[in-house]
Structures are given as structure tokens and as C-alpha cells.
């Protein structure tokens, strides 16, 4: 294979479809590594990247372009593959290693990045698949070998999804206080990330899980991955029915949708001292009577992907315990536009993983 030329699927205008293109690739310098992409998951946030931003509520949109993202954009941040080229200073990986790539890069130099929290870097965002070219390609250039996590004997398609779906779920449930077998946790939105959270919670925590999703196929899948109950949030009186089924003892609610309706459902479902973690980026605005915070002793937090060390911990966890497996839907890279359309239309159960 010629590592001097990358074949990518990229969009050249915001909201436009992805087109195949070829770009030259320099030999890796310093700590840079070239990874031959064997698998790349499609994430719901790719739809926002393609659209050019997020709905911030009240008709306002965030803009990736205003924040400095340049066209064309090669998306894809759940990258798994094989190390095929290393720069002269690379010591932590070797040619042929099977790895996944941590994509949420910051400046790489500040104290926040140095402790592995690149995703929270106050100085720069250099995310692979947004600001830097991502994994909808046959090759990806990684700026430093420290962002590579060897996967050992893990199945590469599944391991690739750890880089976003996996750590987003892991990071969000890590924010919940320890709970007992009498407590319930509500998982709202059971797409790829929500389903991973159901699987991780059932593998690592004694709590009972209630899965909440309008799609019967997703509710069914959540029940088979460890949820004890599942509800359709659009059914009449859904909130009352869910609260009752959980004995009015929902200690935490993780909102993987992040819409106005899902976040207010989360806040209303949790018991006093309950925790709400908002993860999804569907968009909109959140309003709540201020006395609710005090009267319910409520905590609300957000969670955005997770750090490099979380990815390493998740890989180690997957090697140690048998995690219930979320459904994967493997498709060729060339069908990426169709796959994004299916995701936008809610026609995907689990995670689509592209294979270049
Ligand atoms: Zn993602
Ligand atoms: Zn930094």
C-alpha cells in the first residue's frame, strides 16, 4: 500500500454530502503515527458536524466555522486500525500494532492535556474527525503516539466504538454517585451511546436500570443488555408510569438525547437528592423553576466525551470482564452517506461501523 496518498470521504460545504477525494500525506515526523483504518464508527454528533453546528436554543446555532473549523472536513472519530508508519521519535507503538485512536485532542502541551484530559484543554481543540482529518478514510495521521491505545485481543470493530460511544457512556456513568441494588438509574435515549451505558452499568454497578426510548427495537435491545424495565417516553402518562415502576426511587438519570423534553423528563423522574447527567447534544434550551434545585436537593451536570485515561481504563475493563455487547452494523466506507441518512432517520439500532 502507498502511504503517501489518503483516500477520504469528506464534505466541502456545510450540510453537503460526502464525496471521495485523494490527498497527499507527508512522511510522519517526530511523534506522528500513520494508522491504516480498518474500522470507523459513525456517531450521531457527525450529523451536527456535517450541519456545521449545534442548536443552542432560542433559534441560535453554534458554528464550527466561526470556531475555526476549515473545509473540507473528513469526519470519523471512532477509529480502529493498524500502525503502518511511525515518526522517528515514536517509542510506545510498533508497526503492525492493533490500536484505537483517542480523537479528542487539545493543544497537547498544557497541564490539562498532560494529565490526559485533552478533551477539556482550555487552549485548543484539534479533534480528529472535526478540526483534523478523521477516520472516514483509509489512512489517518495521529499527531502523537500517546493517543494510541493498543487493543490486544479485543474485537477491532467493537473497540473502535470505545473512542466516543464507549468513553461518552463510561464518562457519564462515572459521574453518578455509588448506588445500591435498590436504586434505579434511568437511561434516556438508547442509541449506540445509551445502549453502551446500559451495558456498562449492568456490568459494573448493582443498580437497576430503566431504559427510555420511543423505538420498540431499542427498548427490546436494552432489556436484553441488562435493563430491568423499558418505557416509551411518548406514551400518555409515561413519566408517572416510569416513576411508579421504579418505586419512586430513581437515583440518577442520564440523558443521552439532550433535548428539551428528555432533560425535563430526567429532572422530573429523579427522587430527592437525585442526579441528572446531560450528555446528548440534540439541542434546545432548558428551563426549570429555581426552587426545584433546593426542594429536591437536585444536582445537574453535563458530561462531554472523556479523557485519554478513561479510554485506557475502558479497554482494560473490556479485557477483564465480559461486557454485554451492543449491536454493531458493519458497512463499507463507500456507503457513508446512506449510513448518515439512516442515522438521521432513526433507522439504526446500536452502532454503524464503516470498513474502508
Ligand atoms: Zn462521537
Ligand atoms: Zn492543552
PDB file of N, CA and C and ligand atoms in Angstrom, residues 43 45 77 104 164 351, ligand 1:
ATOM      1  N   UNK A  43     -20.987   8.353  14.444  1.00  0.00           N
ATOM      2  CA  UNK A  43     -21.542   8.897  15.678  1.00  0.00           C
ATOM      3  C   UNK A  43     -22.648   9.877  15.338  1.00  0.00           C
ATOM      4  N   UNK A  45     -23.112  12.651  16.593  1.00  0.00           N
ATOM      5  CA  UNK A  45     -22.609  14.028  16.538  1.00  0.00           C
ATOM      6  C   UNK A  45     -22.053  14.369  15.153  1.00  0.00           C
ATOM      7  N   UNK A  77     -14.569   9.790  14.188  1.00  0.00           N
ATOM      8  CA  UNK A  77     -13.715   9.891  15.373  1.00  0.00           C
ATOM      9  C   UNK A  77     -13.692   8.605  16.195  1.00  0.00           C
ATOM     10  N   UNK A 104      -9.937  13.099  20.873  1.00  0.00           N
ATOM     11  CA  UNK A 104     -10.366  14.410  21.421  1.00  0.00           C
ATOM     12  C   UNK A 104      -9.154  15.229  21.832  1.00  0.00           C
ATOM     13  N   UNK A 164     -15.600   6.976  21.227  1.00  0.00           N
ATOM     14  CA  UNK A 164     -16.611   8.009  21.514  1.00  0.00           C
ATOM     15  C   UNK A 164     -17.787   7.418  22.260  1.00  0.00           C
ATOM     16  N   UNK A 351     -24.703   0.552  16.732  1.00  0.00           N
ATOM     17  CA  UNK A 351     -23.700   1.418  16.138  1.00  0.00           C
ATOM     18  C   UNK A 351     -23.347   0.968  14.728  1.00  0.00           C
TER      19      UNK A 351
HETATM   20 ZN1  LIG B   1     -18.989  10.745  18.747  1.00  0.00          ZN
END
